[in-house]
Coordinates of N, CA and C in Angstrom, one line a residue:
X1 N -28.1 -12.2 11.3 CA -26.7 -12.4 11.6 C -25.9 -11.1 11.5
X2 N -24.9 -10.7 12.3 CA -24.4 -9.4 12.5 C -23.2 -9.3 11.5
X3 N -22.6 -8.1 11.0 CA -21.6 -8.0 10.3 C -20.7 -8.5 10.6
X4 N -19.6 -9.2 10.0 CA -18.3 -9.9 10.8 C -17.8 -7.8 10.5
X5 N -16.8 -7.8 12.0 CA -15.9 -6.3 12.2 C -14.7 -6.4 11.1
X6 N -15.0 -5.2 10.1 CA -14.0 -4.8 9.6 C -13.1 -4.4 9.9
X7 N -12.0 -4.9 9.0 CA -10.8 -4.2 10.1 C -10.2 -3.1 9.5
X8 N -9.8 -1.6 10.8 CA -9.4 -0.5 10.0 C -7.5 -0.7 10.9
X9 N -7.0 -0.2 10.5 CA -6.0 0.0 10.9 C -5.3 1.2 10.8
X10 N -4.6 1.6 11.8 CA -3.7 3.2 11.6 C -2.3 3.2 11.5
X11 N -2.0 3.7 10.4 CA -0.9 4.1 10.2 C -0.1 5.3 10.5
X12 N 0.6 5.0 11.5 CA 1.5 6.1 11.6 C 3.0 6.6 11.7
X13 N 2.9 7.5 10.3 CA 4.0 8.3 9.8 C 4.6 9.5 10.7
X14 N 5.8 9.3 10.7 CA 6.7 10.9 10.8 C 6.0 11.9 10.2
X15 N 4.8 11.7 9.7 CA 4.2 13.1 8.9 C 2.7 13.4 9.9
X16 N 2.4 12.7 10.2 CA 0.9 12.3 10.4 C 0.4 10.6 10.6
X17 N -1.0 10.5 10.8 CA -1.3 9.0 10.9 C -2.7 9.3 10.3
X18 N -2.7 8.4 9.6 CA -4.2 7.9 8.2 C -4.4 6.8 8.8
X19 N -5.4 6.3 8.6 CA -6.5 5.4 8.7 C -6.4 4.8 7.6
X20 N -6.3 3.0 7.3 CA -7.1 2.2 6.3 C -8.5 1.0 6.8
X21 N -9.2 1.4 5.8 CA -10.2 0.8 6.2 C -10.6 -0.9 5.1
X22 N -10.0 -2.2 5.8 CA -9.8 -3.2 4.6 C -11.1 -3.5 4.2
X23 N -10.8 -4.5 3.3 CA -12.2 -4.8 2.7 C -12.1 -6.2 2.4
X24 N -12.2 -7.6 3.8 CA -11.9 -8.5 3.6 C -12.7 -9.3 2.8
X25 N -14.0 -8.5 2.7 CA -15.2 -9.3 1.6 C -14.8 -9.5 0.3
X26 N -14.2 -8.4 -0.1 CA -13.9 -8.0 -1.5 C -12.2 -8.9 -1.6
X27 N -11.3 -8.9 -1.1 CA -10.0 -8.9 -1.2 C -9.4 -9.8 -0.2
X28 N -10.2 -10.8 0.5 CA -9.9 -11.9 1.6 C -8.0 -12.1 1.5
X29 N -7.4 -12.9 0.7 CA -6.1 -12.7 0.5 C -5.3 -11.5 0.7
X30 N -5.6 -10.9 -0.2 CA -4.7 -9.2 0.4 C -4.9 -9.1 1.7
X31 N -5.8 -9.2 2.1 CA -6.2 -8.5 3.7 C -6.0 -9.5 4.4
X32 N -5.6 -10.3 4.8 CA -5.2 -11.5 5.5 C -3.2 -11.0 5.7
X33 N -3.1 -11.2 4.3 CA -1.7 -10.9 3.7 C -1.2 -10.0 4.7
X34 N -1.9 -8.8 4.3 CA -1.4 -7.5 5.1 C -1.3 -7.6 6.5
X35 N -2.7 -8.4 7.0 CA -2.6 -8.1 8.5 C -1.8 -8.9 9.1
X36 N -1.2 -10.1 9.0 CA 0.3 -10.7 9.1 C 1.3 -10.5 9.2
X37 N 1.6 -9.1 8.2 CA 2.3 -8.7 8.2 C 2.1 -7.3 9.5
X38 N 1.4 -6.9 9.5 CA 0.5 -6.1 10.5 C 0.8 -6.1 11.9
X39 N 0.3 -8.0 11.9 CA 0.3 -8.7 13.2 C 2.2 -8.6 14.1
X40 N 2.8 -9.1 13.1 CA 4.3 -9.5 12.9 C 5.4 -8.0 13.3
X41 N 4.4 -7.0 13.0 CA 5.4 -5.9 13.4 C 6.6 -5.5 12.0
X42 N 6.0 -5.8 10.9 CA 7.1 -5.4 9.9 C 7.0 -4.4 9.4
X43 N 5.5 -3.2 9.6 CA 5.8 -1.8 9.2 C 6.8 -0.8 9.8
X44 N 6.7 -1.9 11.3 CA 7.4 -0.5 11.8 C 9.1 -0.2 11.7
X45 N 9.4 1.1 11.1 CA 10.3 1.6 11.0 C 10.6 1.5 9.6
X46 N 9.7 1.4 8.6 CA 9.7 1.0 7.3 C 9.6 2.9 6.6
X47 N 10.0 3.0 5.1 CA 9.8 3.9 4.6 C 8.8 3.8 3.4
X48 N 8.3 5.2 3.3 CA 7.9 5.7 2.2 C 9.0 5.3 0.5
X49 N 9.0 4.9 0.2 CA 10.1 4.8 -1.0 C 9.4 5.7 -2.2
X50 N 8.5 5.1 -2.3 CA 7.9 6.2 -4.0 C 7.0 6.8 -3.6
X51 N 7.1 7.8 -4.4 CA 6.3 8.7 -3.8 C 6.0 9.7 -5.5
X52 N 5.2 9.4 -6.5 CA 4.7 10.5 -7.0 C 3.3 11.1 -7.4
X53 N 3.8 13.2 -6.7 CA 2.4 13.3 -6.7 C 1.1 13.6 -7.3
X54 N 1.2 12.9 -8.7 CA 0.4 12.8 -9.7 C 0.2 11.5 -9.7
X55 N 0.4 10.6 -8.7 CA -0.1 8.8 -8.8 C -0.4 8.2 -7.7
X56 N 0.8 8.1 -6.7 CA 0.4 7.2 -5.6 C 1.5 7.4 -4.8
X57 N 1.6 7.1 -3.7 CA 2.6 6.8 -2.4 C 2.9 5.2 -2.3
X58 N 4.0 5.1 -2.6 CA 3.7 3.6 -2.1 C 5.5 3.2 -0.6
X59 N 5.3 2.4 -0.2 CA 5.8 2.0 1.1 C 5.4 0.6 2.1
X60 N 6.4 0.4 2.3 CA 6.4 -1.0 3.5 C 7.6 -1.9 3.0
X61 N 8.4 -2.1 2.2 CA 9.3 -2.5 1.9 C 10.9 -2.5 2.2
X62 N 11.1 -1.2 2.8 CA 12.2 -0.7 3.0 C 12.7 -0.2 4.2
X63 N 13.7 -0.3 4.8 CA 14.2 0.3 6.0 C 14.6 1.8 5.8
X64 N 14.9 2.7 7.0 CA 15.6 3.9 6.4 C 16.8 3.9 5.7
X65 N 17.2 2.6 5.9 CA 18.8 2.2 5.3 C 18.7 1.5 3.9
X66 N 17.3 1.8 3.6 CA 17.2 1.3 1.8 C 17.3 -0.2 1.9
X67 N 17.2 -0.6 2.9 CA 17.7 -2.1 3.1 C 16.6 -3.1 2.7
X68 N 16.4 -3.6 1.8 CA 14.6 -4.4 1.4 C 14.6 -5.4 2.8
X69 N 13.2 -5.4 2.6 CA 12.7 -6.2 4.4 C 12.5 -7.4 3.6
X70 N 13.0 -8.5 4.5 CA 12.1 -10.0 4.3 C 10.9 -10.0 3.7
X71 N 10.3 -10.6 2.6 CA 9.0 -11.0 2.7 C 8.7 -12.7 2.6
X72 N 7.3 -13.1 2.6 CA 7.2 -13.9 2.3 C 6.5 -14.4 1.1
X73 N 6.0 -15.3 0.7 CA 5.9 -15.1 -0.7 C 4.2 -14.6 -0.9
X74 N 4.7 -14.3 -2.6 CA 3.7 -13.5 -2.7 C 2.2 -14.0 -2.9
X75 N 0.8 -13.1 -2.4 CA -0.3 -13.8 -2.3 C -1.0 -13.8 -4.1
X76 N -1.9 -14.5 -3.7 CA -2.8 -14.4 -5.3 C -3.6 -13.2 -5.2
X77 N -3.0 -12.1 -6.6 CA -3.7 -11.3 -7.2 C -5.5 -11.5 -7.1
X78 N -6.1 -10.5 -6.4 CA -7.1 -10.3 -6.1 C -7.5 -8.8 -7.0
X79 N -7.2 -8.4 -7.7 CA -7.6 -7.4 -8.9 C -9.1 -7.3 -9.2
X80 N -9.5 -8.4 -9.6 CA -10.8 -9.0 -10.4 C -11.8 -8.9 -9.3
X81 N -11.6 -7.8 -8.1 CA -12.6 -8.3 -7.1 C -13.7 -7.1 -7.3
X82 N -13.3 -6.4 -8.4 CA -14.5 -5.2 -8.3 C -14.1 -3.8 -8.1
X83 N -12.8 -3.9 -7.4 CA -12.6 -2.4 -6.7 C -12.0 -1.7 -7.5
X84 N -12.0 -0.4 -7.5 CA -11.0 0.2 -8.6 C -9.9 1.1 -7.7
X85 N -8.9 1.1 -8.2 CA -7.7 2.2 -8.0 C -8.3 3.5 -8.0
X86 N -9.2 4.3 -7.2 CA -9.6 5.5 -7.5 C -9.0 6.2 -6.1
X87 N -8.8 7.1 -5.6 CA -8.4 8.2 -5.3 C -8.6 7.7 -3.7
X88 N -7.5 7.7 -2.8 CA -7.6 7.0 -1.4 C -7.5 5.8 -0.9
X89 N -7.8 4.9 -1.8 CA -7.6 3.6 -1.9 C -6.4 3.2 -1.6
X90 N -6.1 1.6 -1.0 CA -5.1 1.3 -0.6 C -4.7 0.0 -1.5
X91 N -3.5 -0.8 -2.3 CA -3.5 -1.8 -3.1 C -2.4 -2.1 -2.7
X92 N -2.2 -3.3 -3.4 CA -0.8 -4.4 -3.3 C 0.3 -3.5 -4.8
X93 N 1.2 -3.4 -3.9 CA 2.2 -3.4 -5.0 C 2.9 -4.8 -5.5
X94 N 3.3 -4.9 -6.4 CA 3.7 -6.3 -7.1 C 5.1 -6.1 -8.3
X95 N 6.0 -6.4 -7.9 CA 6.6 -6.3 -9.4 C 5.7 -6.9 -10.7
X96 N 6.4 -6.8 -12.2 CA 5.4 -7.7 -13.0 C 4.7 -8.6 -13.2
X97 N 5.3 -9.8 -12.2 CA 4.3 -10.9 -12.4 C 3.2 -10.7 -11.7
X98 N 2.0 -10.7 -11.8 CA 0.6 -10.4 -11.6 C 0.4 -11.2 -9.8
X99 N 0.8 -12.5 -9.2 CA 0.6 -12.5 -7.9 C 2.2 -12.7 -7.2
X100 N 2.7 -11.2 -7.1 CA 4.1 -11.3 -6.7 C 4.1 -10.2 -5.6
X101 N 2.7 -9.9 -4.9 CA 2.5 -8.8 -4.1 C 3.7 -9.1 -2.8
X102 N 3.7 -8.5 -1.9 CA 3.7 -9.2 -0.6 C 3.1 -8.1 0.5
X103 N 4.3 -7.8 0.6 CA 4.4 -6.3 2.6 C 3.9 -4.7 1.6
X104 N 4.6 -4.6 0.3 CA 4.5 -3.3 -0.4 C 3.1 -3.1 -0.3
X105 N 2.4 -1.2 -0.2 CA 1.4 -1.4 -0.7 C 1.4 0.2 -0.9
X106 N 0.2 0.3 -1.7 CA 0.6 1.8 -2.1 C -1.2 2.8 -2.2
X107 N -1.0 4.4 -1.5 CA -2.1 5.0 -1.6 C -1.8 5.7 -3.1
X108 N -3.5 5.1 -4.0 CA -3.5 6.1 -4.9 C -4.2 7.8 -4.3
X109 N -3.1 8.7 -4.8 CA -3.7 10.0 -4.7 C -4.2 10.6 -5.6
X110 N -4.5 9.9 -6.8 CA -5.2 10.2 -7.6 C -6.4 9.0 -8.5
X111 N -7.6 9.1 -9.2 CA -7.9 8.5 -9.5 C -7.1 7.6 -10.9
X112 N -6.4 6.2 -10.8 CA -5.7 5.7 -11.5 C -6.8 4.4 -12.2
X113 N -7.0 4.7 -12.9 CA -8.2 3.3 -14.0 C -6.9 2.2 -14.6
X114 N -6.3 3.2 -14.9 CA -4.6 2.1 -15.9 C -4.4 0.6 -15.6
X115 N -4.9 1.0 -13.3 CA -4.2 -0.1 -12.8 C -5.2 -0.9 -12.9
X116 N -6.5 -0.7 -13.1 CA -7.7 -1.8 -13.0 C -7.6 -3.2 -13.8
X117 N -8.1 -3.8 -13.4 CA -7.9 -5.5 -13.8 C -9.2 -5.4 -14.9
X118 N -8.5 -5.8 -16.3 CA -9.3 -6.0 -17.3 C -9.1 -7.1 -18.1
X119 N -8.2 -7.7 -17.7 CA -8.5 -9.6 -18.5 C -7.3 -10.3 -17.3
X120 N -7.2 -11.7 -17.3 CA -6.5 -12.2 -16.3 C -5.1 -12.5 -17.2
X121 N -4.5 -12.1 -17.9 CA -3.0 -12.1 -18.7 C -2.2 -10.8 -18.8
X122 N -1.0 -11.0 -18.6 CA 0.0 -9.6 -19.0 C -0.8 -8.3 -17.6
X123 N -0.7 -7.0 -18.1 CA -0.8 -5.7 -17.7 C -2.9 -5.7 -17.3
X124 N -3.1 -6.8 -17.7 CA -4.9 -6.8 -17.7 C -5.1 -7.3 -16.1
X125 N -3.7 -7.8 -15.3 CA -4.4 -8.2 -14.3 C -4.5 -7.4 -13.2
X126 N -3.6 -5.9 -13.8 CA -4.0 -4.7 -12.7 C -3.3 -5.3 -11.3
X127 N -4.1 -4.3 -9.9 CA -3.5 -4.4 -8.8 C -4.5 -3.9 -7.9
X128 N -4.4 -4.9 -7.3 CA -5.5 -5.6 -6.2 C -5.7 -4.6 -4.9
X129 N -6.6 -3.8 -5.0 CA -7.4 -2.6 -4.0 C -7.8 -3.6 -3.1
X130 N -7.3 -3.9 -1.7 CA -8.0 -3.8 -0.4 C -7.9 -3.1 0.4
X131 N -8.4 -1.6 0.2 CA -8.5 -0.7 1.4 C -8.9 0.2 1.0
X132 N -9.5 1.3 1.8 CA -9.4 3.0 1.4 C -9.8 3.5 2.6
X133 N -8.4 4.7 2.3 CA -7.9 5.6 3.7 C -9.3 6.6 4.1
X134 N -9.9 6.6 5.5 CA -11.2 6.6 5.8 C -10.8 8.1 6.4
X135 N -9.2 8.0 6.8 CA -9.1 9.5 8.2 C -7.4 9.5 7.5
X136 N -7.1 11.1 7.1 CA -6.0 11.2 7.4 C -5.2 12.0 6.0
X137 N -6.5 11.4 4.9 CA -6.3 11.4 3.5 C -5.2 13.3 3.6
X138 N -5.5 13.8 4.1 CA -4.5 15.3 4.4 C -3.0 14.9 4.7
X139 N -2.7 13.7 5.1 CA -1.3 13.2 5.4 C -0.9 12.6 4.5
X140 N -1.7 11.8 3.9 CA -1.3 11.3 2.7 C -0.7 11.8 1.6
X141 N -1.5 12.9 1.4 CA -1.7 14.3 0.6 C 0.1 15.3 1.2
X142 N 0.3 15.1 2.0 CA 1.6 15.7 2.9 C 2.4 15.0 2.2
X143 N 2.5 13.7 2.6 CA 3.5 12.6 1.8 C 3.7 13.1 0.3
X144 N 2.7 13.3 -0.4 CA 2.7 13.1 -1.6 C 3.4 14.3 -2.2
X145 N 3.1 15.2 -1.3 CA 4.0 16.9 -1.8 C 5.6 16.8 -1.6
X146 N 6.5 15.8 -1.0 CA 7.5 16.1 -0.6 C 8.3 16.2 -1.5
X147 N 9.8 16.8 -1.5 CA 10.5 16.9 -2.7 C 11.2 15.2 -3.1
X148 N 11.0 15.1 -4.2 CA 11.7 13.5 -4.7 C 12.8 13.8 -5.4
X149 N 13.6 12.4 -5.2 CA 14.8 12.2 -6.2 C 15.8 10.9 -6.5
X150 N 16.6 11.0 -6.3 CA 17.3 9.5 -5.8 C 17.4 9.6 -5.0
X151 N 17.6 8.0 -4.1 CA 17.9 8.0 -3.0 C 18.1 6.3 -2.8
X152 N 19.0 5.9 -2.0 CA 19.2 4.3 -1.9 C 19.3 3.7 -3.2
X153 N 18.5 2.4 -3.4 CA 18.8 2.2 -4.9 C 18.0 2.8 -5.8
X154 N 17.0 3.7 -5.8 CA 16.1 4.1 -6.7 C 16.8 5.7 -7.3
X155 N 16.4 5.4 -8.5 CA 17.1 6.9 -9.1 C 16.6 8.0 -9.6
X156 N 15.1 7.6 -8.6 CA 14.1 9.5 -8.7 C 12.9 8.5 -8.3
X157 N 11.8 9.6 -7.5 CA 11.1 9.6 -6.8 C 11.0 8.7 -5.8
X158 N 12.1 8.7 -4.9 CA 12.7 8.7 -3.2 C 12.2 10.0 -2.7
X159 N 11.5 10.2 -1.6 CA 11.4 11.3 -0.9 C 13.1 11.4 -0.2
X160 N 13.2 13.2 -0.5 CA 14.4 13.8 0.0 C 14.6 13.7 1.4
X161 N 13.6 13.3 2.0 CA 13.0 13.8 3.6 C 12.5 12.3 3.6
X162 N 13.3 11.8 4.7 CA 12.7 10.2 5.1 C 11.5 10.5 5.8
X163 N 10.4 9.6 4.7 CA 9.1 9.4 5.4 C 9.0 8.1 6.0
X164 N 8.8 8.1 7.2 CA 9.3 6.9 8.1 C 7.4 6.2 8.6
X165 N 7.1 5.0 8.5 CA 6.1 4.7 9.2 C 6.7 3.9 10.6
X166 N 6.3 4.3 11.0 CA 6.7 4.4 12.8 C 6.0 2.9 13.0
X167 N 4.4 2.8 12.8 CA 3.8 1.5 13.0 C 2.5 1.2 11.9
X168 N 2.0 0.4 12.4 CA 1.0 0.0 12.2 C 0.1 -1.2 12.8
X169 N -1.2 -0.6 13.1 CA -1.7 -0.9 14.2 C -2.9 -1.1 14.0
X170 N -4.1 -2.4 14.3 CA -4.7 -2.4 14.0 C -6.0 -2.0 15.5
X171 N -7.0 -1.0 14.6 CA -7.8 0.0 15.9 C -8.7 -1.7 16.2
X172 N -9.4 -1.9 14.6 CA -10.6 -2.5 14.9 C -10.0 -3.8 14.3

């Protein structure tokens, strides 16, 4: 029996355009999640919002007008699937409650262990990797150099320089 086709998708930024490559074996919910949101057209014209470059980029939540986007609710925390936050990787952002993910998602630019899922209560249930950026990781890396501060409602690490995702698109 043949592989079911993974799906990679491109992202592309006012900076450049990276590649994620999902991993619906490992992370079925996230990756469903995402590509809905994918399918629906809500990346585009969305921003970079955090951005630091000792951790991660994260983005998909926000207009250039700081304006939070609709979501819908959030999917079940998929953490516990194996994958770790290491360096390229793509995950759900979540405020604190552990499945409060939705549209947010963020590249680690560094290897982060902190965020790994190590018991299912509190801070142990980490943040759920389905992806890593396959092409582009130099853009990401762009992103991550820009100067931060405040900006809209955040009151440091906003890029000074709107990093805008234009779309997102799925190749495969």
């Amino acid at each position: 029996m043949a592989d079911p086709i993974v799906p990679i998708v491109d992202v592309v930024t006012n900076q450049g355009t990276f590649s994620i490559q999902l991993d619906p074996a490992k992370a079925p919910k996230s990756v469903a999640n995402f590509l809905e949101y994918v399918d629906a057209g809500h990346y585009a014209n969305t921003i970079f919002h955090r951005v630091i470059p000792t951790f991660m980029v994260q983005g998909g939540g926000y207009d250039a007008q700081y304006e939070r986007k609709a979501t819908k609710p959030g999917v079940q925390n998929e953490a516990d699937n194996g994958l770790k936050n290491t360096r390229g990787t793509v995950a759900m952002a979540r405020t604190g409650e552990p499945h409060s993910g939705t549209a947010q998602f963020f590249v680690n630019v560094t290897d982060n262990a902190f965020l790994d899922h190590t018991a299912k209560d509190g801070q142990g249930w980490g943040y759920a990797v389905f992806g890593k950026v396959i092409e582009g990781m130099d853009v990401v890396d762009k992103i991550k150099g820009v100067k931060t501060g405040a900006a809209g409602p955040f009151a440091k690490d906003a890029p000074q320089t709107l990093i805008t995702i234009e779309s997102v698109k799925r190749r495969v």
